[in-house]
Coordinates of C-alpha atoms and ligand atoms in Angstrom, one line a residue:
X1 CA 46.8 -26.9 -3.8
X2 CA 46.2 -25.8 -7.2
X3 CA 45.6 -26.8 -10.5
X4 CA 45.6 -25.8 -14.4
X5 CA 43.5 -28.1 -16.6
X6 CA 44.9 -26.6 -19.8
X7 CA 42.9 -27.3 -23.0
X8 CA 45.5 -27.0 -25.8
X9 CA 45.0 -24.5 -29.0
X10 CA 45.6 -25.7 -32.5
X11 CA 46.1 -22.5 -35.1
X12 CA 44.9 -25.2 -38.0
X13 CA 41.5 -25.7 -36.5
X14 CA 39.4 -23.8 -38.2
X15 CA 37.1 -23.4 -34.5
X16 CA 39.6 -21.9 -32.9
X17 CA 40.3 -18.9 -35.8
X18 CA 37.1 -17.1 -34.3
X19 CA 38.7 -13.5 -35.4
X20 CA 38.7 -14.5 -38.9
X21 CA 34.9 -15.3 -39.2
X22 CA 32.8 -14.1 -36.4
X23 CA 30.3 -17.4 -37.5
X24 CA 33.3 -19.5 -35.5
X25 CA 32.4 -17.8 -32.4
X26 CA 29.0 -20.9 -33.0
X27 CA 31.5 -23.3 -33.5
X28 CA 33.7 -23.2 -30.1
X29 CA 32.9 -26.0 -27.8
X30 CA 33.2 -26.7 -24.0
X31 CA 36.4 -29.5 -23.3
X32 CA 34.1 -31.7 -21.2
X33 CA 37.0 -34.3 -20.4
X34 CA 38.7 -31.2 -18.1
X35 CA 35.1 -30.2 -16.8
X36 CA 34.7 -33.8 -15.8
X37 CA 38.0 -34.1 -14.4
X38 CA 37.5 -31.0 -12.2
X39 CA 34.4 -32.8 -11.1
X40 CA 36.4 -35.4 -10.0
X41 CA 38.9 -33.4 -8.2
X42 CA 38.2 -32.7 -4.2
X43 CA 37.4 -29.5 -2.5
X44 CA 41.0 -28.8 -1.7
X45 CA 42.6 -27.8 -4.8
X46 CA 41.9 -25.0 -6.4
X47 CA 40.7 -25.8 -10.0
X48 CA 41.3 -23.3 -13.1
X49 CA 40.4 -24.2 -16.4
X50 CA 42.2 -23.3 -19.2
X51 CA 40.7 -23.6 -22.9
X52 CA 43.3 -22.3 -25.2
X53 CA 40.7 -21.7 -28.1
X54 CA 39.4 -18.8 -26.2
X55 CA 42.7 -16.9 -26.1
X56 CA 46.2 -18.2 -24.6
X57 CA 46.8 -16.8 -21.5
X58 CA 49.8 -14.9 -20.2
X59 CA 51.0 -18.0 -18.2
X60 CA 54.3 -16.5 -16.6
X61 CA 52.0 -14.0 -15.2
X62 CA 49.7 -16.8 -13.4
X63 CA 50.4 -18.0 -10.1
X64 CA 52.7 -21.4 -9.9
X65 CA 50.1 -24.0 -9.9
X66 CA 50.9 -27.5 -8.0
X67 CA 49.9 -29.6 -10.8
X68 CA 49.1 -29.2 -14.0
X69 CA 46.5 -31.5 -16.3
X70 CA 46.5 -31.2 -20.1
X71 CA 44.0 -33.1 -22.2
X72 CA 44.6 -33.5 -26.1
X73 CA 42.9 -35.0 -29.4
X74 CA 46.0 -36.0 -31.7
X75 CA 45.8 -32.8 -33.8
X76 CA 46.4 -31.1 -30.2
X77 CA 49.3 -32.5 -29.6
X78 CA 51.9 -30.4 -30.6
X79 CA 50.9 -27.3 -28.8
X80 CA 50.1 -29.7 -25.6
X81 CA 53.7 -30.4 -25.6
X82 CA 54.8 -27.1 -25.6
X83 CA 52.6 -26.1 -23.0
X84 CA 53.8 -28.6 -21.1
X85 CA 57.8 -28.1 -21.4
X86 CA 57.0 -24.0 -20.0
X87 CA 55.8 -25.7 -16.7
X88 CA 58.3 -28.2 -17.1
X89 CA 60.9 -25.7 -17.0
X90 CA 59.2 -24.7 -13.8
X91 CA 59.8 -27.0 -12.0
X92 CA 56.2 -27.9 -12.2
X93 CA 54.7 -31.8 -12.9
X94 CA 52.6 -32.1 -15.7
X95 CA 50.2 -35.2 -16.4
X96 CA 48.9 -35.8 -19.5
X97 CA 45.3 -37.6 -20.4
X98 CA 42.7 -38.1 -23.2
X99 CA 42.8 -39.7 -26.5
X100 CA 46.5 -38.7 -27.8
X101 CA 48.1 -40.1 -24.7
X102 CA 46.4 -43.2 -24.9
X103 CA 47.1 -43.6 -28.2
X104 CA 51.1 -43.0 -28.5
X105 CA 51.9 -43.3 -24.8
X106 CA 55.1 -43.6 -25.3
X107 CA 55.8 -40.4 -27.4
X108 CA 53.8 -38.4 -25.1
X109 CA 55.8 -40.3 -22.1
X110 CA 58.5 -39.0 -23.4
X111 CA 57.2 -34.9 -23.0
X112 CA 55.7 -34.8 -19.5
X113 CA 56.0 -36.7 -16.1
X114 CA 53.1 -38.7 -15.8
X115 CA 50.4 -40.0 -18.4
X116 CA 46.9 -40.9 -17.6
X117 CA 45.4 -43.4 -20.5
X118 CA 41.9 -44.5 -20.9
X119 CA 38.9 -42.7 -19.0
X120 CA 39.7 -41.2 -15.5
X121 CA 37.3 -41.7 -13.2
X122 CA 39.3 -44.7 -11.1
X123 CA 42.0 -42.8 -11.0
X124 CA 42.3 -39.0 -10.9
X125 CA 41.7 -39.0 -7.0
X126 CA 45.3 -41.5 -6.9
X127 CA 47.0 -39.4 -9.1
X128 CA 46.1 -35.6 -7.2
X129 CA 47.2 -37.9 -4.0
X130 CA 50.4 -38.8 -5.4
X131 CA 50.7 -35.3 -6.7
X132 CA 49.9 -34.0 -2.5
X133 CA 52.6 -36.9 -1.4
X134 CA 55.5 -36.0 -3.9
X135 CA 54.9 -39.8 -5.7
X136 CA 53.6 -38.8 -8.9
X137 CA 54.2 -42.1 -10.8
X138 CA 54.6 -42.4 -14.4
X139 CA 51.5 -44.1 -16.1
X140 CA 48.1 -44.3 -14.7
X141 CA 45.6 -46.7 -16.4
X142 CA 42.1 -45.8 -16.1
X143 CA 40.8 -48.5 -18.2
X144 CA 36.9 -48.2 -18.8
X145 CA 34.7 -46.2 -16.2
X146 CA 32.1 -47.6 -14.1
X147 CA 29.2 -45.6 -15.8
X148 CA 27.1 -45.0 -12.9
X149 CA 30.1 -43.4 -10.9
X150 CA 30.4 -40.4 -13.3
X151 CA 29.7 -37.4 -11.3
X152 CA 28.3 -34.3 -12.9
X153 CA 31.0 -32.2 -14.3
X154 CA 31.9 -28.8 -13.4
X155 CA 29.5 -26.6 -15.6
X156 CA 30.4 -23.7 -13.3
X157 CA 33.8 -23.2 -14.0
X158 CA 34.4 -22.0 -17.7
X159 CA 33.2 -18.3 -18.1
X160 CA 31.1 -17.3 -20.5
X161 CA 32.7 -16.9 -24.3
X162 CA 30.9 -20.8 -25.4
X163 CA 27.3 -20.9 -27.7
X164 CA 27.0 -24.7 -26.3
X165 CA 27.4 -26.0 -22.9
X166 CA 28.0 -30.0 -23.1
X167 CA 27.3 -33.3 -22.0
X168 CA 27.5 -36.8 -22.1
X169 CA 24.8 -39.5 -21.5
X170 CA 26.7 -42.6 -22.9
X171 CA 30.0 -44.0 -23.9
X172 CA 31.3 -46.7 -26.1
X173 CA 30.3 -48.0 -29.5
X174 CA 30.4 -51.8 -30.9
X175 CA 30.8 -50.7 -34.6
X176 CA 34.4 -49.6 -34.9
X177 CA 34.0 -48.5 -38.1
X178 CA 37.7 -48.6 -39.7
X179 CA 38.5 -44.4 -39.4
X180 CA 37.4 -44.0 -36.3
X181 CA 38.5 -44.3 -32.7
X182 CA 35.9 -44.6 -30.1
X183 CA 35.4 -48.1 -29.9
X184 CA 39.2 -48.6 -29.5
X185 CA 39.1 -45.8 -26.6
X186 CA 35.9 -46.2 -25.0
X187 CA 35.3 -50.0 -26.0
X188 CA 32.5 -51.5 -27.8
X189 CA 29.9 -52.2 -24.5
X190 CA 27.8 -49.3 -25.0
X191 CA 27.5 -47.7 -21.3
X192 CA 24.1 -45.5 -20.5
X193 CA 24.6 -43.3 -17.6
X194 CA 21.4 -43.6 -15.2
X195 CA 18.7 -40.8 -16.6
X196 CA 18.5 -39.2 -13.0
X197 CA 21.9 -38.7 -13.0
X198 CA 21.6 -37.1 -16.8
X199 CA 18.6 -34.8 -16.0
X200 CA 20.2 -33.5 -13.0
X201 CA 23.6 -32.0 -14.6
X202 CA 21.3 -31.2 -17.6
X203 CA 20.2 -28.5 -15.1
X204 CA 23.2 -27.2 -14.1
X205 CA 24.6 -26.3 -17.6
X206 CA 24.1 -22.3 -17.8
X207 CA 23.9 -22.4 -21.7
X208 CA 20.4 -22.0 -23.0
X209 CA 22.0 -24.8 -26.0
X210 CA 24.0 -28.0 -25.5
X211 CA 26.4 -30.2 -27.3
X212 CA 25.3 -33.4 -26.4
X213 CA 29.1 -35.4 -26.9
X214 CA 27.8 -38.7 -27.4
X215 CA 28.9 -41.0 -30.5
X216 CA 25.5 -42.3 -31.0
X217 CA 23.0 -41.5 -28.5
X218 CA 20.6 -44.1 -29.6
X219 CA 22.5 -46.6 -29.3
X220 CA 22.6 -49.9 -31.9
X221 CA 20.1 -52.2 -30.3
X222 CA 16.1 -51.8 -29.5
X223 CA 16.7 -52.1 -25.5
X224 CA 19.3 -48.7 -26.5
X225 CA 16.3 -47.1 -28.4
X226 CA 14.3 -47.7 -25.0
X227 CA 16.2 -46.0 -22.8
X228 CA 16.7 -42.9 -25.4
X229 CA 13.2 -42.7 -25.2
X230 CA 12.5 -42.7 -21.3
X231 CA 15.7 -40.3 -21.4
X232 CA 13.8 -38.0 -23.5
X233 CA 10.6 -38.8 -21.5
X234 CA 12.4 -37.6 -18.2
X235 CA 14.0 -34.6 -20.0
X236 CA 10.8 -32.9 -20.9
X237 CA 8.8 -33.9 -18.0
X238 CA 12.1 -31.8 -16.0
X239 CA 10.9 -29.1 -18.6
X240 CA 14.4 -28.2 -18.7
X241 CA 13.8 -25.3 -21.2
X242 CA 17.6 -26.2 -23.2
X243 CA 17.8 -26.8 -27.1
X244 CA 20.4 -29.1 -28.1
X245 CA 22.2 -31.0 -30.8
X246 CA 23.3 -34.5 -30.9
X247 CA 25.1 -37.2 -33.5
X248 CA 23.7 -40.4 -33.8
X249 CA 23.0 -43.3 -36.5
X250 CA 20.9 -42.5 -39.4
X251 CA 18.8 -45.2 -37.5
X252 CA 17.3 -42.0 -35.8
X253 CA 15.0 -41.4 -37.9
X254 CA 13.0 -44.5 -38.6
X255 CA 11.1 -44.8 -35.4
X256 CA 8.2 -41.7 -35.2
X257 CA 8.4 -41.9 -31.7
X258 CA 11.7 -41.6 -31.0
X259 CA 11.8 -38.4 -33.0
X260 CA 9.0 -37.1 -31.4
X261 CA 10.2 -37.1 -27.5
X262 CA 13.8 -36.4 -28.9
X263 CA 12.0 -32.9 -30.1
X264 CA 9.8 -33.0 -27.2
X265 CA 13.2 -32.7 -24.9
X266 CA 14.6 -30.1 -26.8
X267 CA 16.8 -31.9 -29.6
X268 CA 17.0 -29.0 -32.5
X269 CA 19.9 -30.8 -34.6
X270 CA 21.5 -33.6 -35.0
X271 CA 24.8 -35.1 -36.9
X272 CA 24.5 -37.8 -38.9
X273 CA 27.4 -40.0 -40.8
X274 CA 26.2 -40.9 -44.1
X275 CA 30.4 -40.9 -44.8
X276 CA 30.1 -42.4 -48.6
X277 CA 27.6 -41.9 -51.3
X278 CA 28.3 -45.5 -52.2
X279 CA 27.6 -49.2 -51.0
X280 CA 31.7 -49.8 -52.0
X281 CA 32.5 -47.1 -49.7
X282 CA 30.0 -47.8 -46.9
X283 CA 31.9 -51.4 -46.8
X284 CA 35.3 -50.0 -47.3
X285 CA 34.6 -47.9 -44.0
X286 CA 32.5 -50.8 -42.3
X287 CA 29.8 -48.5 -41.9
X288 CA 27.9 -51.6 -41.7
X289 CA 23.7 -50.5 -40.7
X290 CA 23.9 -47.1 -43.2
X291 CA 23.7 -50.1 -45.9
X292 CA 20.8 -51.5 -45.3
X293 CA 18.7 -52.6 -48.6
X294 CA 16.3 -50.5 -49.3
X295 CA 16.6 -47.7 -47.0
X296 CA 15.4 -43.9 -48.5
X297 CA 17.8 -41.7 -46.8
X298 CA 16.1 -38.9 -48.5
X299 CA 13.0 -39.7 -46.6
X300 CA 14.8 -40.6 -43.8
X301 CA 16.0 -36.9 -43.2
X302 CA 12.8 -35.8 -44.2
X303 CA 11.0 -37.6 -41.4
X304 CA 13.9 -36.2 -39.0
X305 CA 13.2 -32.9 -40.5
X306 CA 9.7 -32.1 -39.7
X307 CA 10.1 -32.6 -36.1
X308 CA 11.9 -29.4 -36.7
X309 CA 15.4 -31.1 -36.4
X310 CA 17.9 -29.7 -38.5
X311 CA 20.3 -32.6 -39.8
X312 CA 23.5 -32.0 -40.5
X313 CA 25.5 -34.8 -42.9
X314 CA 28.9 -35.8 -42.5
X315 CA 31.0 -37.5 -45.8
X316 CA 34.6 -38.6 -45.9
X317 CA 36.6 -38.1 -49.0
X318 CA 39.8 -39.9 -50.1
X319 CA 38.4 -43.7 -50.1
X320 CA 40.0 -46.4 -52.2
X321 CA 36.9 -46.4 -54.0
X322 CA 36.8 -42.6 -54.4
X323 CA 37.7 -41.4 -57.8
X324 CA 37.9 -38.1 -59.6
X325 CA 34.3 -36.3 -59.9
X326 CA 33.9 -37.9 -55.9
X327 CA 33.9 -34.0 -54.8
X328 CA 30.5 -33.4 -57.1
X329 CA 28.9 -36.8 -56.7
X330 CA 29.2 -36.5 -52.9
X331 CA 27.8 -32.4 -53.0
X332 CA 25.0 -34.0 -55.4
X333 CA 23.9 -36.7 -52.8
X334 CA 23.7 -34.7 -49.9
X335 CA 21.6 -32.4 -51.4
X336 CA 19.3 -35.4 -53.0
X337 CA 19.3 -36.6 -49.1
X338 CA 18.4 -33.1 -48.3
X339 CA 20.6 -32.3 -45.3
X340 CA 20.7 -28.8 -43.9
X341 CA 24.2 -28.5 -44.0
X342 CA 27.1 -30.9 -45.3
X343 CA 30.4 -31.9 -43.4
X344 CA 33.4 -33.3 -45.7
X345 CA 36.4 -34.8 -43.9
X346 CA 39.8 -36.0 -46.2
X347 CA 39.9 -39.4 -44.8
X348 CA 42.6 -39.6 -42.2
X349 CA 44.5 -42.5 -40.2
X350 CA 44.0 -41.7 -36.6
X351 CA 46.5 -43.7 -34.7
X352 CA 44.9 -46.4 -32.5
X353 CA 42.0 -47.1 -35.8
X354 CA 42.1 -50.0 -38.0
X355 CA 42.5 -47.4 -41.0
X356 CA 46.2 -46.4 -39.1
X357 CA 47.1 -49.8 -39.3
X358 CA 46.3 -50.7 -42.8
X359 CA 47.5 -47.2 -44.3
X360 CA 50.6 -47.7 -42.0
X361 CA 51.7 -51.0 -43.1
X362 CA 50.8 -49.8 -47.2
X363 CA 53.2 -46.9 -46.4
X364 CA 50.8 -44.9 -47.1
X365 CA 50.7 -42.2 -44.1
X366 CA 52.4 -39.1 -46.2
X367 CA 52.5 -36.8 -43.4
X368 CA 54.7 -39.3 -41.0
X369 CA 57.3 -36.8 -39.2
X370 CA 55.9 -36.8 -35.5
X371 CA 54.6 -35.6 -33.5
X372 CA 55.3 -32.2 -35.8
X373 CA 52.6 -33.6 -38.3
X374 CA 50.1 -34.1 -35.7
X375 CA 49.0 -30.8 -36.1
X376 CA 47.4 -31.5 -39.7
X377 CA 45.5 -34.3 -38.1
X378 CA 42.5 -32.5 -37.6
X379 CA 40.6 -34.0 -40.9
X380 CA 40.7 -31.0 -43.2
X381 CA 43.9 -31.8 -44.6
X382 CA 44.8 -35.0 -47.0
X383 CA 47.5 -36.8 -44.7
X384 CA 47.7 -39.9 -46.6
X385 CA 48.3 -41.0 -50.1
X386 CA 45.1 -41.8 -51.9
X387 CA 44.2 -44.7 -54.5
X388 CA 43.2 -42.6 -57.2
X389 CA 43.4 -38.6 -56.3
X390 CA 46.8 -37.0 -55.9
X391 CA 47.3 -34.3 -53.3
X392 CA 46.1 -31.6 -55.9
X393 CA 43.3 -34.1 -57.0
X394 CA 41.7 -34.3 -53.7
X395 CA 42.0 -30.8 -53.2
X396 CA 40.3 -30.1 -55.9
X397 CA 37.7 -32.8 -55.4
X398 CA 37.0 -31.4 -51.4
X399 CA 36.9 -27.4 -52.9
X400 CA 34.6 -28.8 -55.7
X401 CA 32.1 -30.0 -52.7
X402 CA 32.1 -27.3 -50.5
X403 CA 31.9 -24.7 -53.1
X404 CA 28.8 -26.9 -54.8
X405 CA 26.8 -27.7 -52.0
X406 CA 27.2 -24.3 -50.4
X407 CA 27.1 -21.9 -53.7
X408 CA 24.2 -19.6 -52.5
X409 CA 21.6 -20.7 -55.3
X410 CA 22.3 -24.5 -53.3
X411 CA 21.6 -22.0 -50.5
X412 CA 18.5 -20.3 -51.2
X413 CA 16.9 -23.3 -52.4
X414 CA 17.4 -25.0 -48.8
X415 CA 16.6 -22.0 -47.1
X416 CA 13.4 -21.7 -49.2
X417 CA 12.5 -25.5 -48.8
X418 CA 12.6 -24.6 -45.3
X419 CA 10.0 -21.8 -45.6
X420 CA 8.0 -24.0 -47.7
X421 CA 8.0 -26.9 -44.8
X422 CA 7.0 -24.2 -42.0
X423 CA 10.7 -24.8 -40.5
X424 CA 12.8 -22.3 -39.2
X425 CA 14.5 -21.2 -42.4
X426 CA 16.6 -18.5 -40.6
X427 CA 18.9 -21.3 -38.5
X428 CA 19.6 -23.7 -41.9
X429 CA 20.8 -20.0 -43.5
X430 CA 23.0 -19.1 -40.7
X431 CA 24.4 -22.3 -40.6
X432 CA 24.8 -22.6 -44.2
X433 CA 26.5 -19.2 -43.8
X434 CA 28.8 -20.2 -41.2
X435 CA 29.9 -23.0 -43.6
X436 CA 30.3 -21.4 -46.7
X437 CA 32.8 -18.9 -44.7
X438 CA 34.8 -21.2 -43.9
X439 CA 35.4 -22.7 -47.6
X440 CA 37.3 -19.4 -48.3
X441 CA 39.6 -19.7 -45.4
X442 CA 39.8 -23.4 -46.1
X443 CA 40.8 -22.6 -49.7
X444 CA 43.9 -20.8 -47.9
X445 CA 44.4 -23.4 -45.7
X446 CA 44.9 -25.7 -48.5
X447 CA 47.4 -23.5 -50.5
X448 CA 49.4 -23.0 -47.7
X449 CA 49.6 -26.7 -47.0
X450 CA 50.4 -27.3 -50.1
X451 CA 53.3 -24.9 -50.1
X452 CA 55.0 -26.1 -47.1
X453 CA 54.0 -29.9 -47.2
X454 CA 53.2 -30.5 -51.1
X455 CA 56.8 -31.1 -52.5
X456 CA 57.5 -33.8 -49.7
X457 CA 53.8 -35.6 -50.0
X458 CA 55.0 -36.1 -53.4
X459 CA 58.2 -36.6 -52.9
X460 CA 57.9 -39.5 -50.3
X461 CA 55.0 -41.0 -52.7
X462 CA 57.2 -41.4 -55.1
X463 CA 60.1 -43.0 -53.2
Ligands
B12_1 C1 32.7 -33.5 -28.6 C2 33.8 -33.9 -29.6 C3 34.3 -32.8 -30.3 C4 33.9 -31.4 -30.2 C5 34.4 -30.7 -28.9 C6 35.8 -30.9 -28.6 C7 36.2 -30.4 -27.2 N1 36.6 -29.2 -27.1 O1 36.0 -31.1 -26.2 C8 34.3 -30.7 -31.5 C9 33.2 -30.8 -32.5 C10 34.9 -29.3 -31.4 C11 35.4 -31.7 -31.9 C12 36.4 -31.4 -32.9 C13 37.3 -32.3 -33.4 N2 37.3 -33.6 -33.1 CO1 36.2 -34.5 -31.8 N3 35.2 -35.5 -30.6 C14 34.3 -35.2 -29.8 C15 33.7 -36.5 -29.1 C16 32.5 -36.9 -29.8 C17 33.5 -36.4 -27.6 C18 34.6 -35.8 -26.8 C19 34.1 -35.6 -25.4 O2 33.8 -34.5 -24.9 N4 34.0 -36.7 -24.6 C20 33.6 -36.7 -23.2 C21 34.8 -36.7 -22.3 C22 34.3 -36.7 -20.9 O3 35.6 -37.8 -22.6 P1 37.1 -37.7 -23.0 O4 37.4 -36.4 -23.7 O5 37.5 -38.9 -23.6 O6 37.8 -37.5 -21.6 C23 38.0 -38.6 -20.7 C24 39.3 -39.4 -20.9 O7 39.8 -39.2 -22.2 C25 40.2 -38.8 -19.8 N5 41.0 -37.6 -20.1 C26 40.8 -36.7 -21.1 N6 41.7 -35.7 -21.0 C27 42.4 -35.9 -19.9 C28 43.4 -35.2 -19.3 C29 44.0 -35.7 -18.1 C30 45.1 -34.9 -17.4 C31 43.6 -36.9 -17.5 C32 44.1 -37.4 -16.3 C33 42.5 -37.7 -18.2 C34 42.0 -37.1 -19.3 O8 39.3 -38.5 -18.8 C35 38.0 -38.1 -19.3 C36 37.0 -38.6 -18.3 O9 37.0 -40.0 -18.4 C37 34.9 -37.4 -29.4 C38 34.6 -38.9 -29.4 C39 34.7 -39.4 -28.0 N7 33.9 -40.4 -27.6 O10 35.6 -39.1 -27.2 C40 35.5 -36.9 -30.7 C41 36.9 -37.1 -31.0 C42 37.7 -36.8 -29.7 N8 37.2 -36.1 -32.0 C43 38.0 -36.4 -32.9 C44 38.5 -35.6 -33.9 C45 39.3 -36.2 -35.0 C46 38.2 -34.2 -34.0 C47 38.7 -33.2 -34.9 C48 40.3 -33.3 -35.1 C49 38.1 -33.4 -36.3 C50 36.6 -33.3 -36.3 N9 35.9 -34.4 -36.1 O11 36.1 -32.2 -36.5 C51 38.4 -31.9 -34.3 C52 39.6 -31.2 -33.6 C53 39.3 -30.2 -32.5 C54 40.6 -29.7 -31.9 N10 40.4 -28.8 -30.9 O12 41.7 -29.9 -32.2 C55 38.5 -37.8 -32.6 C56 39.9 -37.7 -32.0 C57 40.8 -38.8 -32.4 C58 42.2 -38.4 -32.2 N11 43.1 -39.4 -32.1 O13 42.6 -37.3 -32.0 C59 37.4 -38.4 -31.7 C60 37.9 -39.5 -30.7 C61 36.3 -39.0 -32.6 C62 36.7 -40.0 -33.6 N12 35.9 -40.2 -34.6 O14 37.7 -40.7 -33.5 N13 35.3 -32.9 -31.3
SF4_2 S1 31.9 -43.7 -36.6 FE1 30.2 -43.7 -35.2 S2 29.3 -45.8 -35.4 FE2 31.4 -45.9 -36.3 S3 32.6 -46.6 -34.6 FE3 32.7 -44.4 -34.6 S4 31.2 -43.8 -33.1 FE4 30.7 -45.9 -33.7

């Protein structure tokens, strides 16, 4: 039997353009949910995966596959559902999983034969079964995963082509900040796999760095922070000789220890979301413990920073509480924090969040002819109509942030902080480099966007 786990391409994601900046080629990440899946998936089929942001393959030239599995974010979607009407066309059945599906089920029910929602562990073996017996049904529902039944994805199967190798340790999140979707996917218990079972796969990822995928992987509560901490323990007494970046709370840095054994175990970076330089927004977003009185983030990512952890800060742009002059204030603040590098997202309604349901019901989604439109959801592009920045307004605001935080005196003043601190300036100038690339093709990104979509953003605001 064989199988095609097919990793969809999207053109608008500025990863996937590695030909136009050769710093993307650091920016191209392993699709763990199809590693995982092929982890699940028993000795009898034979497994290819396919990750479209490598190169799209010459499929009419590939053997006919038995089945075919295609995983998708939202801003995926589009090119999913073309890859899946060619083996359609084939005569071939095509199941459909990951965040999308579970999302809009019934558009995407609509596209292919079967669609798998929620995580996949309790059921991937039923559907390849049905697949063997000719019963493929329609939905599958895998619900929430026993965490101590994940087995250790399939590290071996992508070829080289990746900077990261990846890897999960936990899943879930009780915050559910408004924006984002994770606790509506992967619920709010927060699920630790057992730290054998981590250090183990840790060993077999062939990358020398790692993408650890975790939302937070500290968790919210002290008995979270323990078990980070004998993770890390067991990590570097494996000595597994890997460097790898993480996201977690900007609770990460206020226990020395923690730091410590998360440097200890390899951790060289990690991704923090500050998302608003203002109490008003932090509530707006109910980013609830980033408002805690009192707290210095400056020194926060300081105390991060000299276990020679690079921090990189992520802001959203386009709250009700944002207003012109948000694109400076917000370039401003994270360099007061003092991150290595700086992240802006337009804030977008992904559909399963709270936000989708408020901006929905305001009439406020501008970008609302689907699933066509899914392809701007990849949070470089405003989608929605914002309280007090129009479409060229909030433009203006994101290329005013960029081009501040990453104008090369901004640059040389990090790199040379970094010098002065005995940490490795040459990494924060790369990856400053990397960014500030990307502003220039985001610039055209932008006017083409606003060529092909401006004149109906406006339009439909006005209706
Ligand atoms: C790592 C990560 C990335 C990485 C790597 C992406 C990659 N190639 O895998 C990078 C940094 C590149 C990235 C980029 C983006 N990401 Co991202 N990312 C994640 C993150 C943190 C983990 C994903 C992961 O690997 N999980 C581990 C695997 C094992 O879990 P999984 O993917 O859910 O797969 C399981 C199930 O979904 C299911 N399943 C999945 N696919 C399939 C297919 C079949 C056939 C079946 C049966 C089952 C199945 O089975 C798997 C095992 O249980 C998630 C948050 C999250 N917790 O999921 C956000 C997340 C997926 N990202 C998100 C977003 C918005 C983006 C971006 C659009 C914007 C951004 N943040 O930069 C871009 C777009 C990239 C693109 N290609 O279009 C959103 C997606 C929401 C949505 N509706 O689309 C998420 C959910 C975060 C959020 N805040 O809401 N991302
Ligand atoms: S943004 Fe982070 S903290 Fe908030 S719900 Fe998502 S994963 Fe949890």
């Amino acid at each position: 039997m064989r199988l095609y786990l097919i990793n969809p391409s999207n053109p608008l994601v500025s990863i996937v353009r590695v030909k136009e900046s050769r710093w993307n080629r650091y920016r191209v990440w392993k699709p763990l949910s199809l590693m995982v899946l092929a982890g699940l998936t028993p000795p009898e089929w034979e497994i290819t995966i396919v990750d479209e942001n490598l190169g799209v393959p010459d499929y009419p030239a590939m053997p006919r596959p038995d089945l075919v599995g295609i995983t998708a974010f939202t801003a995926q979607a589009n090119r999913a559902y073309e890859v899946a009407a060619h083996f359609r066309r084939l005569g071939v059945p095509v199941v459909m999983g990951g965040i999308h599906a579970t999302m809009c089920l019934n558009e995407v029910m609509e596209r292919v034969d079967s669609v798998a929602t929620g995580e996949a562990e309790s059921i991937w073996r039923q559907v390849l079964e049905d697949t063997q017996h000719g019963c493929l049904k329609r939905r599958y529902d895998g619900g929430l995963a026993e965490i101590d039944n994940v087995p250790p994805a399939r590290h071996d199967l992508l070829a080289g082509g990746y900077a990261l190798g990846a890897i999960q340790t936990t899943r879930g999140c009780p915050m559910n900040c408004n924006f984002c979707s994770v606790t509506a996917f992967n619920g709010a218990h927060y699920r630790q796999r057992p730290i054998p079972d981590v250090v183990q796969e840790f060993q077999l990822i062939r990358e020398k760095h790692v993408l650890v995928v975790d939302d937070n992987l500290i968790g919210t509560r002290p008995e979270h922070i323990a078990r980070a901490k004998d993770l890390f323990r067991a990590m570097a007494q494996a000595n597994l000789r890997k460097q790898w970046i993480a996201q977690a709370t900007v609770n990460f840095g206020d226990d020395e220890e923690l730091l410590s054994l998360a440097a200890k175990a390899g951790c060289r970076g990690v991704f923090i979301g500050f998302e608003s330089p203002s109490p008003e927004g932090l509530l707006e977003l109910g980013k609830k413990f980033n408002l805690l009185k009192g707290r210095d983030f400056r020194a926060t990512v300081r105390r991060i920073q000299r276990h020679n952890i690079l921090v990189v800060g992520s802001f959203i742009i386009g709250l009700d509480n944002d207003k012109p002059g948000i694109g400076k204030h917000t370039a401003n603040v994270a360099s007061q924090y003092g991150v290595d590098n700086l992240n802006a997202m337009f804030l977008t309604p992904l559909p399963g969040t709270r936000l989708w349901d408020q901006m929905k019901s305001e009439g406020r989604i501008a970008l609302d002819t689907f699933p066509e439109d899914w392809k701007y959801y990849t949070l470089t592009f405003p989608v929605a109509r914002y309280e007090h920045l129009s479409l060229d307004g909030i433009i203006e605001e994101m290329i005013f942030c960029d081009r501040d935080f990453y104008s090369m005196p901004r640059i040389l003043r990090r790199v040379w902080g970094n010098l002065w601190r005995r940490r490795k300036p040459l990494i924060t100038l790369v990856g400053n480099l990397s960014y500030r690339s990307n502003v220039r093709l985001n610039c055209k990104a932008y006017a083409d966007f606003k060529c092909q979509q401006g004149k109906r953003h406006y339009a439909v605001s006005e209706v």
